[in-house]
Amino acid sequence: MGNEKLSWQDHIRDVPDFPKPGIIFKDITPMLADGAAFSAAVSELAEFIGPDVDAIVGIESRGFIFGAALANKLGLGLVTVRKPGKLPADIHSVEYELEYGVDRLEIHRDALSSGHKVVIVDDLLATGGTASATVELVQKLGAEVVSCLFVIELGFLSGRKALSGTKVCSLLSYN
């Protein structure tokens, strides 16, 4: 691969009308299936992470893929933020608005504590609802969000606005 950066668009498949008519779904599975592309994506995301980070927080479910790879690469722990009913111990939860209703995310109460510095990772930043709910959960535990990392950002949906005050980095942005 040398020093040249991959063209991320070559590893993202557009799927029209998924999950509903009018939506063009950005599918990362071709990137995941290409070992060199996946490795390069993880390495490039790792470049955004400074030395004073204590843990990676992965958002269900594709955030787990990139979050686990980053945590492993950097020798950090992985904290998972899940959909309701998936975590076995005491949890904090937060509801957030979707374009079509309300959803909820959960985190174990003992996953983080005051003074921890974390980076939140997911595959996609759209409207920012899921990511901002995750920021809220992390802050409920007293931890600090250093930044939020995404493979893809749908800039035209203005998700960064929902994360104002938080550093946001993405590998690929569609404006």
mmCIF file of C-alpha atoms in Angstrom:
data_model
loop_
_atom_site.group_PDB
_atom_site.id
_atom_site.type_symbol
_atom_site.label_atom_id
_atom_site.label_comp_id
_atom_site.label_asym_id
_atom_site.label_seq_id
_atom_site.Cartn_x
_atom_site.Cartn_y
_atom_site.Cartn_z
ATOM 1 C CA MET A 1 0.000 0.000 0.000
ATOM 2 C CA GLY A 2 2.921 2.417 0.501
ATOM 3 C CA ASN A 3 2.167 5.877 1.807
ATOM 4 C CA GLU A 4 -0.863 6.468 -0.394
ATOM 5 C CA LYS A 5 -4.280 6.638 1.242
ATOM 6 C CA LEU A 6 -6.982 4.297 0.037
ATOM 7 C CA SER A 7 -9.958 5.664 -1.811
ATOM 8 C CA TRP A 8 -12.609 4.828 0.784
ATOM 9 C CA GLN A 9 -15.417 5.276 -1.744
ATOM 10 C CA ASP A 10 -14.096 2.176 -3.566
ATOM 11 C CA HIS A 11 -14.855 0.116 -0.439
ATOM 12 C CA ILE A 12 -18.348 1.460 0.305
ATOM 13 C CA ARG A 13 -21.313 -0.012 -1.549
ATOM 14 C CA ASP A 14 -24.434 2.073 -2.192
ATOM 15 C CA VAL A 15 -27.633 0.087 -1.627
ATOM 16 C CA PRO A 16 -30.665 1.989 -2.961
ATOM 17 C CA ASP A 17 -33.989 1.934 -1.121
ATOM 18 C CA PHE A 18 -32.631 0.323 2.058
ATOM 19 C CA PRO A 19 -33.944 0.180 4.726
ATOM 20 C CA LYS A 20 -36.818 2.055 3.091
ATOM 21 C CA PRO A 21 -37.582 3.700 -0.263
ATOM 22 C CA GLY A 22 -35.602 6.855 -0.966
ATOM 23 C CA ILE A 23 -32.663 5.964 1.300
ATOM 24 C CA ILE A 24 -29.265 5.131 -0.179
ATOM 25 C CA PHE A 25 -27.606 2.907 2.418
ATOM 26 C CA LYS A 26 -23.817 3.186 2.698
ATOM 27 C CA ASP A 27 -22.699 -0.428 3.164
ATOM 28 C CA ILE A 28 -19.293 -0.966 4.808
ATOM 29 C CA THR A 29 -19.232 -4.748 4.363
ATOM 30 C CA PRO A 30 -16.986 -4.564 1.254
ATOM 31 C CA MET A 31 -14.438 -2.661 3.390
ATOM 32 C CA LEU A 32 -14.676 -5.265 6.133
ATOM 33 C CA ALA A 33 -14.238 -8.094 3.609
ATOM 34 C CA ASP A 34 -11.032 -6.580 2.210
ATOM 35 C CA GLY A 35 -8.315 -7.203 4.809
ATOM 36 C CA ALA A 36 -6.038 -4.439 3.530
ATOM 37 C CA ALA A 37 -8.865 -1.879 3.421
ATOM 38 C CA PHE A 38 -10.142 -2.807 6.888
ATOM 39 C CA SER A 39 -6.646 -2.667 8.357
ATOM 40 C CA ALA A 40 -5.976 0.684 6.693
ATOM 41 C CA ALA A 41 -9.268 2.096 7.983
ATOM 42 C CA VAL A 42 -8.455 1.031 11.540
ATOM 43 C CA SER A 43 -4.936 2.461 11.253
ATOM 44 C CA GLU A 44 -6.224 5.766 9.925
ATOM 45 C CA LEU A 45 -8.868 5.997 12.661
ATOM 46 C CA ALA A 46 -6.133 5.249 15.234
ATOM 47 C CA GLU A 47 -4.232 8.324 14.015
ATOM 48 C CA PHE A 48 -7.074 10.482 15.388
ATOM 49 C CA ILE A 49 -6.614 9.076 18.917
ATOM 50 C CA GLY A 50 -4.209 10.823 21.256
ATOM 51 C CA PRO A 51 -2.080 9.242 23.982
ATOM 52 C CA ASP A 52 -4.280 10.141 26.955
ATOM 53 C CA VAL A 53 -7.256 7.923 26.125
ATOM 54 C CA ASP A 54 -8.311 5.238 28.620
ATOM 55 C CA ALA A 55 -10.911 3.321 26.607
ATOM 56 C CA ILE A 56 -12.772 3.025 23.315
ATOM 57 C CA VAL A 57 -16.583 3.138 23.435
ATOM 58 C CA GLY A 58 -18.210 1.197 20.583
ATOM 59 C CA ILE A 59 -21.828 1.789 19.601
ATOM 60 C CA GLU A 60 -23.978 -1.229 18.674
ATOM 61 C CA SER A 61 -23.429 -2.857 16.350
ATOM 62 C CA ARG A 62 -20.982 -1.809 13.660
ATOM 63 C CA GLY A 63 -19.198 0.436 16.139
ATOM 64 C CA PHE A 64 -18.212 -2.775 17.922
ATOM 65 C CA ILE A 65 -16.271 -3.914 14.846
ATOM 66 C CA PHE A 66 -14.163 -0.780 14.520
ATOM 67 C CA GLY A 67 -14.071 -0.144 18.258
ATOM 68 C CA ALA A 68 -12.726 -3.621 19.047
ATOM 69 C CA ALA A 69 -10.077 -3.388 16.331
ATOM 70 C CA LEU A 70 -8.987 0.058 17.575
ATOM 71 C CA ALA A 71 -8.943 -1.015 21.215
ATOM 72 C CA ASN A 72 -6.817 -4.031 20.308
ATOM 73 C CA LYS A 73 -4.426 -1.990 18.157
ATOM 74 C CA LEU A 74 -3.938 0.609 20.908
ATOM 75 C CA GLY A 75 -3.947 -1.749 23.902
ATOM 76 C CA LEU A 76 -7.088 -0.157 25.336
ATOM 77 C CA GLY A 77 -10.288 -1.582 26.745
ATOM 78 C CA LEU A 78 -13.561 -1.613 24.850
ATOM 79 C CA VAL A 79 -16.803 -0.413 26.440
ATOM 80 C CA THR A 80 -20.002 -1.332 24.615
ATOM 81 C CA VAL A 81 -23.129 0.789 24.320
ATOM 82 C CA ARG A 82 -26.061 -1.477 23.563
ATOM 83 C CA LYS A 83 -29.700 -1.438 22.604
ATOM 84 C CA PRO A 84 -32.163 -2.189 25.428
ATOM 85 C CA GLY A 85 -32.126 -5.534 27.186
ATOM 86 C CA LYS A 86 -28.702 -6.714 25.998
ATOM 87 C CA LEU A 87 -26.533 -5.881 29.023
ATOM 88 C CA PRO A 88 -26.634 -8.261 32.009
ATOM 89 C CA ALA A 89 -25.602 -5.969 34.903
ATOM 90 C CA ASP A 90 -26.839 -2.629 36.325
ATOM 91 C CA ILE A 91 -27.174 -0.037 33.570
ATOM 92 C CA HIS A 92 -27.661 3.622 32.831
ATOM 93 C CA SER A 93 -29.916 4.329 29.876
ATOM 94 C CA VAL A 94 -30.926 7.288 27.762
ATOM 95 C CA GLU A 95 -33.745 7.809 25.292
ATOM 96 C CA TYR A 96 -33.133 9.752 22.102
ATOM 97 C CA GLU A 97 -35.194 10.943 19.171
ATOM 98 C CA LEU A 98 -35.210 9.255 15.794
ATOM 99 C CA GLU A 99 -36.783 10.650 12.658
ATOM 100 C CA TYR A 100 -39.576 8.096 13.116
ATOM 101 C CA GLY A 101 -39.825 7.789 16.922
ATOM 102 C CA VAL A 102 -37.751 7.210 20.044
ATOM 103 C CA ASP A 103 -35.006 4.707 20.817
ATOM 104 C CA ARG A 104 -32.902 3.869 23.863
ATOM 105 C CA LEU A 105 -29.253 3.035 24.516
ATOM 106 C CA GLU A 106 -27.684 1.458 27.598
ATOM 107 C CA ILE A 107 -24.266 1.192 29.237
ATOM 108 C CA HIS A 108 -23.122 -0.729 32.322
ATOM 109 C CA ARG A 109 -22.961 1.541 35.359
ATOM 110 C CA ASP A 110 -19.465 0.285 36.206
ATOM 111 C CA ALA A 111 -18.058 0.501 32.655
ATOM 112 C CA LEU A 112 -16.410 3.896 33.218
ATOM 113 C CA SER A 113 -15.849 6.279 36.066
ATOM 114 C CA SER A 114 -14.880 9.848 36.787
ATOM 115 C CA GLY A 115 -11.581 10.779 35.207
ATOM 116 C CA HIS A 116 -11.730 8.251 32.363
ATOM 117 C CA LYS A 117 -11.097 9.734 28.923
ATOM 118 C CA VAL A 118 -12.739 7.911 26.032
ATOM 119 C CA VAL A 119 -13.160 7.959 22.283
ATOM 120 C CA ILE A 120 -16.567 6.968 20.879
ATOM 121 C CA VAL A 121 -16.514 4.947 17.639
ATOM 122 C CA ASP A 122 -19.228 4.063 15.144
ATOM 123 C CA ASP A 123 -19.398 3.302 11.448
ATOM 124 C CA LEU A 124 -21.708 6.165 10.491
ATOM 125 C CA LEU A 125 -22.617 9.689 11.584
ATOM 126 C CA ALA A 126 -25.996 10.703 10.169
ATOM 127 C CA THR A 127 -28.231 13.001 12.263
ATOM 128 C CA GLY A 128 -26.090 12.508 15.370
ATOM 129 C CA GLY A 129 -28.847 11.173 17.609
ATOM 130 C CA THR A 130 -27.176 7.878 18.480
ATOM 131 C CA ALA A 131 -23.755 9.463 18.979
ATOM 132 C CA SER A 132 -25.077 12.311 21.151
ATOM 133 C CA ALA A 133 -27.018 9.798 23.277
ATOM 134 C CA THR A 134 -23.771 7.855 23.714
ATOM 135 C CA VAL A 135 -21.947 11.039 24.758
ATOM 136 C CA GLU A 136 -24.693 11.591 27.344
ATOM 137 C CA LEU A 137 -24.321 8.046 28.687
ATOM 138 C CA VAL A 138 -20.545 8.382 29.014
ATOM 139 C CA GLN A 139 -20.941 11.700 30.813
ATOM 140 C CA LYS A 140 -23.518 10.167 33.193
ATOM 141 C CA LEU A 141 -20.710 7.904 34.373
ATOM 142 C CA GLY A 142 -18.431 10.899 34.953
ATOM 143 C CA ALA A 143 -16.101 10.130 32.055
ATOM 144 C CA GLU A 144 -14.913 12.613 29.443
ATOM 145 C CA VAL A 145 -15.441 12.193 25.705
ATOM 146 C CA VAL A 146 -12.229 13.194 23.944
ATOM 147 C CA SER A 147 -13.650 12.687 20.454
ATOM 148 C CA CYS A 148 -16.088 10.765 18.274
ATOM 149 C CA LEU A 149 -14.759 8.798 15.297
ATOM 150 C CA PHE A 150 -16.717 7.574 12.299
ATOM 151 C CA VAL A 151 -15.868 5.720 9.134
ATOM 152 C CA ILE A 152 -18.577 7.572 7.169
ATOM 153 C CA GLU A 153 -20.205 10.935 7.786
ATOM 154 C CA LEU A 154 -23.353 12.028 5.969
ATOM 155 C CA GLY A 155 -22.518 15.723 6.179
ATOM 156 C CA PHE A 156 -25.770 16.795 4.546
ATOM 157 C CA LEU A 157 -27.635 15.501 7.639
ATOM 158 C CA SER A 158 -25.661 17.841 9.952
ATOM 159 C CA GLY A 159 -24.867 15.252 12.634
ATOM 160 C CA ARG A 160 -21.945 17.357 13.853
ATOM 161 C CA LYS A 161 -24.436 19.905 15.186
ATOM 162 C CA ALA A 162 -25.797 17.296 17.604
ATOM 163 C CA LEU A 163 -22.218 16.773 18.814
ATOM 164 C CA SER A 164 -21.266 20.434 19.187
ATOM 165 C CA GLY A 165 -18.456 20.833 21.671
ATOM 166 C CA THR A 166 -17.117 17.347 20.839
ATOM 167 C CA LYS A 167 -14.273 16.755 18.386
ATOM 168 C CA VAL A 168 -15.586 14.753 15.397
ATOM 169 C CA CYS A 169 -13.398 12.916 12.867
ATOM 170 C CA SER A 170 -14.427 10.755 9.927
ATOM 171 C CA LEU A 171 -12.605 8.922 7.155
ATOM 172 C CA LEU A 172 -15.151 9.739 4.464
ATOM 173 C CA SER A 173 -17.772 12.451 4.235
ATOM 174 C CA TYR A 174 -20.688 12.678 1.823
ATOM 175 C CA ASN A 175 -21.884 16.254 1.568
#
